[in-house]
Amino acid sequence: MERARNTSKGKRTASGSMPAASSLDPAYAVILPTYNERENLPFVVELIHQAFSSVSLADRYHLVIVDDNSPDGTLQVARALQKLYGEERLTLAPRSGKLGLGTAYRHGLQRAPTACSRIFLFDADLSHNPLAIPAFIACMDKTQADIVTGTRYLGTGGVCGWGWKRKITSSAANLLTQWLLDPGVSDVTGSFRLYRREALEQLLEAVHSRGYVFQMEAMVRATRQFQYHVAEVPIVFVDRMWYGQSKLGYREIVEYLLTLWQLVWLA
């Protein structure tokens, strides 16, 4: 698999200014599932805007917020952000409750403008730094990959804020997947990814997992079932240190193991 370091920057003109975006540049959608992210959401949305602006793509992205009826008022904050950034930049796609991560992505993609040919998926809890967006874009442009995925296990990648139990669980999950399925990527459970739209659409039809196991199943099917070209960008994952609680639990671990066993028989 192609791998790229998270050091790419937008190219500047001879005068030092960023070139203007072209109508030939791909349009991007960012699908952001939320649940109890009232405090984090304004920061995430602003960082997303800064990231695209830094590579002269401020008018080439659209944000879709999929809120699962958060009891903390996340949707109300999202509505205020929509007024601030404009409906042409931000779409709200609320749902009645927690229906799973995979279905949240599908729900968001259905509401993303059809002109958006590249789709970003990442967490809204500030575990992923949106300022890494330009590195993903540069990697896809350079490698012509179908998917660019963030990795915590190569180069400058890593984690911050995890205890030893969480580190062991994550490393064991990835090592077990590598041993059983050889997916060809170093980090199968990461959720900071950039997809070509047609690749994500196909995977959403094929993946059965509804929850956080979606990431692993999607990556395994991408490389083994559909033979997509996947490139990796080192990222630093920061555990929730501001607001909220991690949503990973024992149920997700059991689902991971069951799904892994089912994928062993994937052609």
Coordinates of C-alpha atoms in Angstrom, one line a residue:
M1 CA 0.0 0.0 0.0
E2 CA 1.1 3.5 -0.6
R3 CA 1.9 5.5 2.5
A4 CA 2.5 9.2 3.0
R5 CA 3.7 11.2 5.9
N6 CA 1.4 13.8 7.4
T7 CA 3.6 16.7 6.4
S8 CA 2.0 17.9 3.2
K9 CA 1.2 21.6 2.7
G10 CA -0.6 23.5 0.1
K11 CA 1.6 24.7 -2.8
R12 CA 2.1 28.5 -2.9
T13 CA 2.6 30.8 -5.8
A14 CA 5.9 32.6 -6.5
S15 CA 4.6 35.6 -4.5
G16 CA 4.0 33.3 -1.5
S17 CA 0.1 33.4 -1.6
M18 CA -2.1 30.4 -1.9
P19 CA -3.5 29.9 -5.4
A20 CA -7.2 30.4 -5.9
A21 CA -9.4 27.3 -6.0
S22 CA -10.4 26.1 -9.4
S23 CA -13.8 24.8 -10.6
L24 CA -11.8 21.7 -11.7
D25 CA -10.7 21.0 -8.1
P26 CA -12.7 18.1 -6.5
A27 CA -15.5 19.1 -4.1
Y28 CA -15.5 17.6 -0.7
A29 CA -18.1 16.5 1.8
V30 CA -17.4 16.0 5.5
I31 CA -19.8 13.7 7.2
L32 CA -19.8 14.3 11.0
P33 CA -21.9 11.9 13.2
T34 CA -22.5 13.4 16.6
Y35 CA -23.9 12.3 19.9
N36 CA -23.5 14.5 22.9
E37 CA -20.9 16.8 21.3
R38 CA -22.4 20.2 22.2
E39 CA -19.1 21.5 23.6
N40 CA -16.8 20.1 21.0
L41 CA -18.8 20.8 17.8
P42 CA -18.1 24.6 17.4
F43 CA -14.3 23.9 17.7
V44 CA -14.5 21.0 15.2
V45 CA -16.5 23.0 12.6
E46 CA -14.2 26.0 12.8
L47 CA -11.1 23.8 12.5
I48 CA -12.6 22.1 9.4
H49 CA -13.2 25.5 7.8
Q50 CA -9.6 26.6 8.7
A51 CA -8.2 23.4 7.2
F52 CA -10.0 23.8 3.8
S53 CA -9.2 27.5 3.8
S54 CA -5.5 26.8 4.2
V55 CA -5.4 25.1 0.9
S56 CA -7.7 27.5 -0.9
L57 CA -10.7 25.1 -0.8
A58 CA -13.0 27.2 1.5
D59 CA -15.7 27.2 -1.3
R60 CA -15.1 23.5 -2.2
Y61 CA -16.4 21.7 0.8
H62 CA -19.8 20.9 2.4
L63 CA -20.4 19.7 6.0
V64 CA -23.1 17.3 6.9
I65 CA -23.8 16.9 10.6
V66 CA -25.7 13.7 11.5
D67 CA -27.0 14.0 15.1
D68 CA -28.6 11.0 16.8
N69 CA -31.0 13.0 19.0
S70 CA -28.3 14.0 21.5
P71 CA -29.9 14.8 24.9
D72 CA -27.2 17.5 25.6
G73 CA -28.5 19.9 23.0
T74 CA -25.9 19.2 20.2
L75 CA -28.6 19.7 17.5
Q76 CA -29.4 23.2 18.8
V77 CA -25.7 24.1 18.7
A78 CA -25.6 22.7 15.1
R79 CA -28.5 24.9 14.1
A80 CA -26.7 27.9 15.4
L81 CA -23.6 26.9 13.5
Q82 CA -25.7 26.5 10.3
K83 CA -26.9 30.1 10.7
L84 CA -23.3 31.2 11.2
Y85 CA -21.7 29.3 8.2
G86 CA -24.8 29.2 6.0
E87 CA -27.0 26.4 4.6
E88 CA -24.9 26.4 1.5
R89 CA -22.0 25.2 3.6
L90 CA -23.6 23.1 6.4
T91 CA -26.5 20.6 6.2
L92 CA -28.2 19.2 9.3
A93 CA -29.3 15.6 9.0
P94 CA -30.8 14.7 12.5
R95 CA -32.1 11.2 13.3
S96 CA -34.5 9.9 15.9
G97 CA -31.8 8.1 18.0
K98 CA -28.6 6.1 18.1
L99 CA -28.9 3.8 15.0
G100 CA -25.3 3.0 14.5
L101 CA -22.2 4.5 12.9
G102 CA -22.5 2.9 9.5
T103 CA -26.1 4.0 9.1
A104 CA -25.1 7.5 10.1
Y105 CA -22.5 7.6 7.3
R106 CA -25.1 6.3 4.9
H107 CA -27.7 8.9 6.1
G108 CA -25.1 11.7 5.7
L109 CA -23.9 10.6 2.3
Q110 CA -27.5 10.7 1.0
R111 CA -27.7 14.3 2.0
A112 CA -24.3 15.4 0.7
P113 CA -24.3 17.4 -2.5
T114 CA -23.9 15.1 -5.5
A115 CA -21.1 17.3 -6.7
C116 CA -18.9 16.2 -3.8
S117 CA -16.8 13.5 -5.2
R118 CA -14.5 13.0 -2.2
I119 CA -15.9 12.3 1.3
F120 CA -14.2 12.8 4.6
L121 CA -15.2 10.7 7.7
F122 CA -13.9 11.4 11.1
D123 CA -14.9 11.9 14.8
A124 CA -16.5 15.0 16.1
D125 CA -15.0 14.7 19.6
L126 CA -11.6 16.3 18.7
S127 CA -9.9 12.9 18.8
H128 CA -9.0 13.7 15.2
N129 CA -7.4 17.0 14.3
P130 CA -9.3 18.4 11.3
L131 CA -6.1 20.4 10.5
A132 CA -4.7 17.2 9.1
I133 CA -7.3 17.4 6.2
P134 CA -4.8 19.0 3.7
A135 CA -2.4 16.0 4.2
F136 CA -5.1 13.6 3.3
I137 CA -6.0 15.6 0.2
A138 CA -2.4 15.8 -0.9
C139 CA -1.9 12.1 -0.4
M140 CA -5.0 11.2 -2.5
D141 CA -3.8 13.7 -5.2
K142 CA -0.3 12.2 -5.2
T143 CA -1.2 8.5 -5.0
Q144 CA -4.5 8.5 -6.8
A145 CA -5.8 6.2 -4.0
D146 CA -9.4 5.3 -3.7
I147 CA -9.1 5.6 0.1
V148 CA -6.7 7.5 2.3
T149 CA -6.8 6.4 5.9
G150 CA -5.1 7.8 9.0
T151 CA -2.7 5.5 10.8
R152 CA -1.5 5.6 14.4
Y153 CA 1.1 2.9 13.8
L154 CA 3.4 4.4 11.1
G155 CA 5.9 7.2 11.1
T156 CA 4.9 10.1 13.2
G157 CA 1.5 8.5 14.1
G158 CA 0.6 7.7 17.6
V159 CA -2.0 8.1 20.4
C160 CA -2.2 10.5 23.3
G161 CA -4.2 10.0 26.5
W162 CA -4.8 6.3 26.4
G163 CA -4.2 4.0 29.4
W164 CA -2.3 0.8 29.0
K165 CA -5.5 -1.3 28.8
R166 CA -6.8 0.8 25.8
K167 CA -3.4 0.6 24.1
I168 CA -3.2 -3.2 24.5
T169 CA -6.8 -3.6 23.2
S170 CA -6.2 -1.5 20.1
S171 CA -2.9 -3.1 19.3
A172 CA -4.3 -6.6 19.8
A173 CA -7.3 -5.8 17.6
N174 CA -5.0 -4.6 14.8
L175 CA -2.5 -7.4 15.1
L176 CA -5.2 -10.1 15.2
T177 CA -6.7 -8.6 12.0
Q178 CA -3.3 -8.4 10.3
W179 CA -2.7 -12.1 11.2
L180 CA -6.0 -13.5 10.2
L181 CA -6.9 -11.3 7.2
D182 CA -3.8 -9.4 6.0
P183 CA -5.7 -6.3 4.9
G184 CA -2.6 -4.5 3.7
V185 CA -2.9 -1.5 6.0
S186 CA -1.3 -0.9 9.4
D187 CA -4.4 0.6 11.1
V188 CA -7.7 -1.1 10.4
T189 CA -9.7 0.5 13.3
G190 CA -8.9 4.2 12.6
S191 CA -11.8 6.3 11.7
F192 CA -10.2 9.4 10.0
R193 CA -10.5 8.6 6.3
L194 CA -11.0 10.2 2.9
Y195 CA -13.0 8.2 0.4
R196 CA -13.7 8.6 -3.3
R197 CA -17.5 8.8 -3.3
E198 CA -18.1 5.7 -5.4
A199 CA -15.8 3.6 -3.2
L200 CA -17.7 4.7 0.0
E201 CA -21.1 4.1 -1.7
Q202 CA -20.0 0.5 -2.6
L203 CA -18.7 -0.2 0.9
L204 CA -21.8 1.1 2.6
E205 CA -23.8 -1.4 0.6
A206 CA -21.5 -4.2 1.5
V207 CA -20.6 -3.6 5.2
H208 CA -23.0 -5.2 7.7
S209 CA -21.6 -3.7 10.9
R210 CA -23.7 -0.8 12.3
G211 CA -21.5 0.3 15.1
Y212 CA -17.8 1.1 15.6
V213 CA -16.7 -2.2 14.0
F214 CA -17.7 -0.5 10.8
Q215 CA -14.2 0.9 10.3
M216 CA -12.5 -2.5 10.4
E217 CA -15.0 -4.3 8.2
A218 CA -15.0 -1.4 5.7
M219 CA -11.2 -1.5 5.4
V220 CA -11.0 -5.3 5.1
R221 CA -13.7 -5.3 2.4
A222 CA -12.0 -2.4 0.6
T223 CA -8.7 -4.3 0.2
R224 CA -9.8 -7.9 0.1
Q225 CA -13.2 -7.8 -1.6
F226 CA -13.0 -4.8 -3.9
Q227 CA -9.2 -4.4 -4.2
Y228 CA -9.3 -0.7 -3.7
H229 CA -6.0 1.2 -3.6
V230 CA -5.5 2.4 -0.1
A231 CA -2.9 4.9 1.1
E232 CA -2.0 5.8 4.7
V233 CA -1.2 9.1 6.4
P234 CA 0.3 9.1 9.9
I235 CA -1.9 10.8 12.5
V236 CA -2.0 11.4 16.2
F237 CA -5.2 10.2 17.9
V238 CA -6.0 12.2 21.1
D239 CA -8.4 10.5 23.5
R240 CA -11.3 12.6 24.7
M241 CA -9.6 15.2 27.0
W242 CA -12.1 18.1 26.8
Y243 CA -15.7 17.0 27.1
G244 CA -17.7 13.8 27.0
Q245 CA -16.9 10.1 27.5
S246 CA -15.5 7.5 25.1
K247 CA -18.2 5.4 23.5
L248 CA -16.1 2.2 23.2
G249 CA -17.3 -0.6 25.4
Y250 CA -17.3 -4.4 25.8
R251 CA -20.2 -4.8 23.4
E252 CA -18.1 -3.3 20.6
I253 CA -15.2 -5.6 21.5
V254 CA -17.4 -8.7 21.2
E255 CA -18.9 -7.4 17.9
Y256 CA -15.4 -6.9 16.6
L257 CA -14.3 -10.4 17.3
L258 CA -17.5 -11.9 15.8
T259 CA -17.2 -9.7 12.6
L260 CA -13.5 -10.7 12.3
W261 CA -14.4 -14.3 12.4
Q262 CA -17.0 -13.8 9.7
L263 CA -14.6 -11.9 7.5
V264 CA -12.1 -14.8 7.6
W265 CA -14.3 -16.6 5.1
L266 CA -14.4 -13.6 2.8
A267 CA -13.1 -14.4 -0.7

